CSV table of C-alpha atoms in Angstrom, one decimal:
chain,number,residue,atom,x,y,z
N,1,UNK,CA,-19.2,65.8,89.3
N,2,UNK,CA,-15.5,66.1,90.2
N,3,UNK,CA,-13.0,67.5,87.7
N,4,UNK,CA,-9.7,65.6,87.4
N,5,UNK,CA,-6.9,67.4,85.6
N,6,UNK,CA,-3.9,65.2,84.6
N,7,UNK,CA,-0.9,67.1,83.4
N,8,UNK,CA,0.8,65.8,80.3
N,9,UNK,CA,4.3,67.2,79.4
N,10,UNK,CA,7.1,66.2,77.1
N,11,UNK,CA,9.1,63.3,78.6
N,12,UNK,CA,6.4,62.2,81.1
N,13,UNK,CA,6.0,58.5,81.7
N,14,UNK,CA,2.8,57.5,79.9
N,15,UNK,CA,1.5,54.9,82.4
N,16,UNK,CA,1.9,57.4,85.3
N,17,UNK,CA,-0.7,59.5,83.5
N,18,UNK,CA,-3.0,57.0,81.6
N,19,UNK,CA,-3.3,54.5,84.5
N,20,UNK,CA,-5.0,56.9,86.8
N,21,UNK,CA,-6.9,58.5,83.9
N,22,UNK,CA,-8.5,55.1,83.2
N,23,UNK,CA,-9.4,54.6,86.8
N,24,UNK,CA,-11.3,57.9,87.0
N,25,UNK,CA,-12.9,57.5,83.6
N,26,UNK,CA,-14.1,53.9,84.3
N,27,UNK,CA,-15.4,55.0,87.7
N,28,UNK,CA,-17.4,57.7,86.0
N,29,UNK,CA,-18.8,55.4,83.4
N,30,UNK,CA,-19.8,52.8,85.9
N,31,UNK,CA,-21.5,55.5,88.0
N,32,UNK,CA,-23.6,56.5,85.1
N,33,UNK,CA,-21.4,59.3,83.9
N,34,UNK,CA,-21.8,61.5,86.9
N,35,UNK,CA,-18.7,60.9,89.0
N,36,UNK,CA,-15.7,62.6,87.3
N,37,UNK,CA,-14.8,64.8,84.3
N,38,UNK,CA,-11.4,63.7,83.2
N,39,UNK,CA,-9.2,66.2,81.4
N,40,UNK,CA,-5.7,65.6,80.0
N,41,UNK,CA,-4.1,69.0,79.9
N,42,UNK,CA,-0.7,70.3,79.0
N,43,UNK,CA,1.2,73.5,79.9
N,44,UNK,CA,0.4,75.2,76.5
N,45,UNK,CA,-2.5,73.2,75.1
N,46,UNK,CA,-0.4,71.4,72.6
N,47,UNK,CA,-0.1,67.6,72.4
N,48,UNK,CA,2.9,66.1,74.1
N,49,UNK,CA,5.3,63.2,73.6
N,50,UNK,CA,5.9,60.8,76.4
N,51,UNK,CA,9.3,59.4,77.5
N,52,UNK,CA,8.6,56.2,75.4
N,53,UNK,CA,7.7,58.2,72.3
N,54,UNK,CA,3.9,57.9,72.5
N,55,UNK,CA,2.1,61.1,71.5
N,56,UNK,CA,-0.4,62.1,74.2
N,57,UNK,CA,-3.4,64.2,73.0
N,58,UNK,CA,-4.7,66.8,75.4
N,59,UNK,CA,-8.0,68.6,76.0
N,60,UNK,CA,-6.5,72.1,76.5
N,61,UNK,CA,-3.9,73.9,78.4
N,62,UNK,CA,-4.3,73.9,82.2
N,63,UNK,CA,-4.9,77.6,82.1
N,64,UNK,CA,-7.8,77.2,79.7
N,65,UNK,CA,-9.5,74.6,81.9
N,66,UNK,CA,-12.3,76.6,83.5
N,67,UNK,CA,-13.7,74.0,85.8
N,68,UNK,CA,-12.9,74.0,89.5
N,69,UNK,CA,-10.2,71.3,89.9
N,70,UNK,CA,-10.9,68.6,92.4
N,71,UNK,CA,-7.8,66.4,91.7
N,72,UNK,CA,-4.6,67.6,90.0
N,73,UNK,CA,-2.3,64.8,89.0
N,74,UNK,CA,1.3,65.1,88.0
N,75,UNK,CA,3.0,62.1,86.4
N,76,UNK,CA,6.7,61.3,86.8
N,77,UNK,CA,9.5,61.1,84.3
N,78,UNK,CA,12.8,59.2,84.1
N,79,UNK,CA,14.4,62.6,83.4
N,80,UNK,CA,13.2,64.1,86.7
N,81,UNK,CA,16.5,65.7,87.6
N,82,UNK,CA,16.4,67.8,84.4
N,83,UNK,CA,12.7,68.5,84.5
N,84,UNK,CA,13.0,69.8,88.1
N,85,UNK,CA,14.8,72.8,86.5
N,86,UNK,CA,12.1,73.5,84.0
N,87,UNK,CA,10.8,76.7,85.4
N,88,UNK,CA,7.8,77.2,83.1
N,89,UNK,CA,6.6,73.7,83.8
N,90,UNK,CA,7.1,74.2,87.6
N,91,UNK,CA,5.0,77.4,87.4
N,92,UNK,CA,2.2,75.5,85.7
N,93,UNK,CA,2.4,72.8,88.5
N,94,UNK,CA,2.4,75.5,91.2
N,95,UNK,CA,-0.7,77.1,89.6
N,96,UNK,CA,-2.6,73.9,89.2
N,97,UNK,CA,-1.9,72.8,92.7
N,98,UNK,CA,-3.2,76.1,94.0
N,99,UNK,CA,-6.5,75.5,92.2
N,100,UNK,CA,-7.0,71.9,93.3
N,101,UNK,CA,-8.6,70.3,96.4
N,102,UNK,CA,-6.0,67.6,96.3
N,103,UNK,CA,-2.7,67.0,94.5
N,104,UNK,CA,-1.4,63.6,93.4
N,105,UNK,CA,2.1,62.9,92.2
N,106,UNK,CA,2.9,59.5,90.6
N,107,UNK,CA,6.3,58.0,90.8
N,108,UNK,CA,9.0,60.6,90.2
N,109,UNK,CA,6.3,63.2,90.0
N,110,UNK,CA,7.1,63.6,93.7
N,111,UNK,CA,10.3,65.5,92.7
N,112,UNK,CA,8.2,68.0,90.7
N,113,UNK,CA,5.7,68.7,93.5
N,114,UNK,CA,8.6,68.9,95.9
N,115,UNK,CA,10.3,71.5,93.6
N,116,UNK,CA,7.3,73.8,94.1
N,117,UNK,CA,7.4,73.4,97.9
N,118,UNK,CA,4.5,71.0,98.3
N,119,UNK,CA,6.5,68.4,100.3
N,120,UNK,CA,7.9,70.7,102.9
N,121,UNK,CA,7.3,69.1,106.3
N,122,UNK,CA,5.2,66.3,104.8
N,123,UNK,CA,5.5,62.6,104.5
N,124,UNK,CA,6.0,61.3,100.9
N,125,UNK,CA,7.1,58.4,98.8
N,126,UNK,CA,8.2,57.7,95.3
N,127,UNK,CA,9.6,54.9,93.1
N,128,UNK,CA,11.9,52.6,95.2
N,129,UNK,CA,14.9,53.5,93.0
N,130,UNK,CA,14.6,57.2,93.9
N,131,UNK,CA,13.8,57.1,97.6
N,132,UNK,CA,17.3,58.1,98.7
N,133,UNK,CA,17.3,60.9,96.1
N,134,UNK,CA,14.0,62.2,97.4
N,135,UNK,CA,15.3,62.2,101.0
N,136,UNK,CA,18.5,64.0,99.9
N,137,UNK,CA,16.8,66.7,97.8
N,138,UNK,CA,14.0,67.4,100.3
N,139,UNK,CA,15.5,67.1,103.8
N,140,UNK,CA,12.4,68.4,105.5
N,141,UNK,CA,10.3,65.6,104.0
N,142,UNK,CA,9.8,62.3,105.8
N,143,UNK,CA,10.3,59.7,103.0
N,144,UNK,CA,8.2,56.6,103.6
N,145,UNK,CA,9.9,53.5,102.1
N,146,UNK,CA,7.1,51.0,102.6
N,147,UNK,CA,3.7,52.0,101.5
N,148,UNK,CA,2.4,52.0,97.9
N,149,UNK,CA,1.2,55.5,98.5
N,150,UNK,CA,1.2,58.2,101.2
N,151,UNK,CA,-1.2,61.0,101.8
N,152,UNK,CA,-0.3,64.0,104.0
N,153,UNK,CA,-2.9,66.7,104.1
N,154,UNK,CA,-4.1,67.3,100.5
N,155,UNK,CA,-0.8,66.1,98.9
N,156,UNK,CA,-0.6,62.4,97.8
N,157,UNK,CA,2.5,60.7,96.4
N,158,UNK,CA,2.9,57.1,95.3
N,159,UNK,CA,5.5,54.5,94.3
N,160,UNK,CA,6.5,53.7,90.8
N,161,UNK,CA,4.4,53.7,87.6
N,162,UNK,CA,1.4,51.3,88.2
N,163,UNK,CA,1.1,52.5,91.8
N,164,UNK,CA,-0.7,55.4,90.3
N,165,UNK,CA,-3.6,53.0,89.7
N,166,UNK,CA,-3.6,52.0,93.4
N,167,UNK,CA,-3.6,55.7,94.4
N,168,UNK,CA,-6.5,56.6,92.0
N,169,UNK,CA,-8.5,53.6,93.3
N,170,UNK,CA,-8.1,54.8,96.8
N,171,UNK,CA,-9.2,58.3,95.8
N,172,UNK,CA,-12.3,56.8,94.2
N,173,UNK,CA,-13.1,54.9,97.3
N,174,UNK,CA,-12.6,58.1,99.4
N,175,UNK,CA,-15.0,59.9,97.1
N,176,UNK,CA,-17.6,57.2,96.4
N,177,UNK,CA,-17.1,54.3,98.7
N,178,UNK,CA,-15.9,50.7,98.3
N,179,UNK,CA,-18.7,49.3,96.1
N,180,UNK,CA,-17.9,51.5,93.1
N,181,UNK,CA,-14.2,51.1,93.6
N,182,UNK,CA,-14.6,47.3,93.6
N,183,UNK,CA,-16.4,47.5,90.3
N,184,UNK,CA,-13.6,49.6,88.8
N,185,UNK,CA,-10.9,47.2,90.0
N,186,UNK,CA,-12.8,44.3,88.6
N,187,UNK,CA,-13.3,46.0,85.2
N,188,UNK,CA,-9.6,46.9,85.0
N,189,UNK,CA,-8.6,43.4,86.2
N,190,UNK,CA,-6.4,44.8,89.0
N,191,UNK,CA,-6.3,44.4,92.8
N,192,UNK,CA,-8.6,46.7,94.7
N,193,UNK,CA,-6.2,46.3,97.5
N,194,UNK,CA,-2.8,45.2,96.3
N,195,UNK,CA,-1.4,42.3,98.4
N,196,UNK,CA,2.3,42.0,99.2
N,197,UNK,CA,5.1,44.4,99.9
N,198,UNK,CA,3.4,47.7,100.0
N,199,UNK,CA,-0.2,47.3,101.2
N,200,UNK,CA,-2.5,49.8,99.5
N,201,UNK,CA,-4.2,51.0,102.7
N,202,UNK,CA,-1.4,51.8,105.0
N,203,UNK,CA,-2.3,52.6,108.6
N,204,UNK,CA,-0.5,55.8,108.1
N,205,UNK,CA,-2.7,56.6,105.1
N,206,UNK,CA,-5.9,55.9,106.9
N,207,UNK,CA,-5.0,57.8,110.1
N,208,UNK,CA,-5.1,61.4,108.8
N,209,UNK,CA,-5.8,63.9,111.6
N,210,UNK,CA,-5.9,67.6,110.9
N,211,UNK,CA,-2.6,69.2,110.2
N,212,UNK,CA,-2.5,71.0,113.6
N,213,UNK,CA,-3.8,68.0,115.6
N,214,UNK,CA,-1.9,67.2,118.8
N,215,UNK,CA,-2.1,63.5,117.7
N,216,UNK,CA,0.3,63.9,114.7
N,217,UNK,CA,3.5,63.6,116.8
N,218,UNK,CA,2.0,60.6,118.7
N,219,UNK,CA,1.0,58.8,115.5
N,220,UNK,CA,4.4,59.4,113.9
N,221,UNK,CA,6.2,58.1,117.1
N,222,UNK,CA,4.2,54.9,117.0
N,223,UNK,CA,5.0,54.3,113.3
N,224,UNK,CA,8.7,55.2,113.8
N,225,UNK,CA,9.2,52.7,116.6
N,226,UNK,CA,6.4,50.1,116.9
N,227,UNK,CA,8.2,48.1,119.5
N,228,UNK,CA,8.5,51.0,122.0
N,229,UNK,CA,6.2,51.3,125.0
N,230,UNK,CA,2.9,52.7,123.6
N,231,UNK,CA,0.6,51.9,126.5
N,232,UNK,CA,-2.3,54.4,127.0
N,233,UNK,CA,-0.6,55.8,130.1
N,234,UNK,CA,2.6,56.5,128.1
N,235,UNK,CA,0.8,58.1,125.2
N,236,UNK,CA,-1.2,60.2,127.6
N,237,UNK,CA,1.9,61.5,129.2
N,238,UNK,CA,3.4,62.4,125.8
N,239,UNK,CA,0.3,64.2,124.7
N,240,UNK,CA,-0.2,66.0,128.0
N,241,UNK,CA,-3.8,64.8,128.1
N,242,UNK,CA,-5.7,62.6,130.6
N,243,UNK,CA,-6.1,59.1,129.4
N,244,UNK,CA,-9.8,59.6,129.0
N,245,UNK,CA,-9.4,62.8,127.0
N,246,UNK,CA,-6.8,61.2,124.8
N,247,UNK,CA,-9.1,58.3,124.0
N,248,UNK,CA,-11.8,60.7,123.1
N,249,UNK,CA,-9.5,62.6,120.7
N,250,UNK,CA,-8.4,59.4,119.1
N,251,UNK,CA,-12.0,58.3,118.5
N,252,UNK,CA,-13.0,61.7,117.1
N,253,UNK,CA,-10.0,62.3,114.8
N,254,UNK,CA,-8.8,58.7,113.9
N,255,UNK,CA,-12.0,56.7,114.4
N,256,UNK,CA,-10.4,54.1,116.7
N,257,UNK,CA,-8.9,53.7,120.1
N,258,UNK,CA,-5.2,54.3,120.8
N,259,UNK,CA,-4.8,50.6,121.5
N,260,UNK,CA,-6.3,49.6,118.2
N,261,UNK,CA,-4.1,52.1,116.3
N,262,UNK,CA,-1.0,50.7,118.0
N,263,UNK,CA,-2.0,47.2,117.2
N,264,UNK,CA,-2.6,48.0,113.5
N,265,UNK,CA,0.8,49.7,113.2
N,266,UNK,CA,2.5,46.7,114.8
N,267,UNK,CA,0.7,44.3,112.5
N,268,UNK,CA,1.7,46.4,109.5
N,269,UNK,CA,5.3,46.3,110.7
N,270,UNK,CA,5.0,42.5,111.1
N,271,UNK,CA,3.7,42.2,107.5
N,272,UNK,CA,6.7,44.1,106.1
N,273,UNK,CA,9.1,41.8,108.1
N,274,UNK,CA,7.3,38.7,106.9
N,275,UNK,CA,7.5,39.8,103.3
N,276,UNK,CA,11.2,40.9,103.4
N,277,UNK,CA,13.0,38.6,105.9
N,278,UNK,CA,13.4,35.0,106.9
N,279,UNK,CA,13.5,35.8,110.6
N,280,UNK,CA,11.6,33.4,112.9
N,281,UNK,CA,8.2,34.4,114.1
N,282,UNK,CA,9.3,35.1,117.6
N,283,UNK,CA,11.9,37.6,116.4
N,284,UNK,CA,9.4,39.3,114.1
N,285,UNK,CA,7.0,39.5,117.1
N,286,UNK,CA,9.6,41.3,119.1
N,287,UNK,CA,10.6,43.7,116.4
N,288,UNK,CA,7.0,44.6,115.6
N,289,UNK,CA,6.3,45.3,119.3
N,290,UNK,CA,4.1,42.2,119.9
N,291,UNK,CA,4.9,40.4,123.0
N,292,UNK,CA,5.1,36.8,121.7
N,293,UNK,CA,4.5,34.5,118.8
N,294,UNK,CA,1.0,33.8,120.1
N,295,UNK,CA,0.3,37.6,120.4
N,296,UNK,CA,1.5,38.0,116.8
N,297,UNK,CA,-0.7,35.2,115.6
N,298,UNK,CA,-3.8,36.6,117.4
N,299,UNK,CA,-3.3,40.2,116.2
N,300,UNK,CA,-2.3,39.2,112.7
N,301,UNK,CA,-5.3,36.9,112.3
N,302,UNK,CA,-7.7,39.6,113.6
N,303,UNK,CA,-6.3,42.3,111.3
N,304,UNK,CA,-5.3,40.5,108.2
N,305,UNK,CA,-7.6,37.4,108.3
N,306,UNK,CA,-4.9,34.8,108.0
N,307,UNK,CA,-2.0,33.5,110.0
N,308,UNK,CA,1.6,34.9,109.8
N,309,UNK,CA,2.9,31.7,108.4
N,310,UNK,CA,0.2,31.5,105.7
N,311,UNK,CA,0.8,35.1,104.8
N,312,UNK,CA,4.5,34.6,104.5
N,313,UNK,CA,4.0,31.5,102.3
N,314,UNK,CA,1.6,33.4,100.0
N,315,UNK,CA,3.4,36.7,99.6
N,316,UNK,CA,7.1,35.7,99.5
N,317,UNK,CA,6.5,34.3,96.0
N,318,UNK,CA,4.5,35.2,92.9
N,319,UNK,CA,3.1,31.6,92.8
N,320,UNK,CA,4.6,31.1,89.3
N,321,UNK,CA,6.6,27.9,89.0
N,322,UNK,CA,10.0,28.3,87.4
N,323,UNK,CA,11.5,25.7,85.0
N,324,UNK,CA,15.0,25.3,83.9
N,325,UNK,CA,15.9,25.2,80.2
N,326,UNK,CA,16.4,21.6,79.0
């Protein structure tokens, strides 16, 4: 039984909080009541009022929650610039994070966990409107502009509002596997893996070596420039390992070969380009680091299960026909 503490505070965005709360609650119900204890807490134990005016009832103050905290979640607020200066709230967030196995910030909640030092030297994301602000305020943080969510160590951040549901589903899968997660997604009538612009399971999210791993710099270099030369011999030279030893470290820490990791990153780059540009396939292949249109088609079909052309046709539109007013 894992305790999930979700922090309500005045001015928080209600969906940031309640979306993940429903995911963990439904997961526990579908698992027979034994998966999660879900607690909505506040800094002082009093009910709070969300940014939209909805009153949010709480279980207790965070300090009065005696259970060991598995997951501590901080919602965002449209007033994040002001809330970042709320020292009593920041002290509560700092204390809750110190008690938790993992910390999750939804939307502009990234600014609050950043304000207590949790984003120093980490990768993170937030709502697309605030990505530049996050990069400016936390210069040691690598701001990811593509994924729905990003995990670095025990700190997780995600894009805007409903992306908290995507992040919570990923945490349920990490805890209990895909079968339960699929049931939760079906019950909530949401995607288990959201298609389109920010794929739920980014390669960067899946490949999480230990913080001191010699692979971290290599993995980041591949993501930063997928089209660069990332042959095994080149990666080996960068790491200072023999090719055989590097392959063993990859398998042990990432669960795949270096070549497979590079291919997955390149396919992810190609997906982003297909979704956001009208560039021809040969140009996308070059930009993603794949040698030709045929190589793009083979890798894309193997990793995504469809062709690049079909993917672009599907995810460049919502599929809803528009009509003009008569």
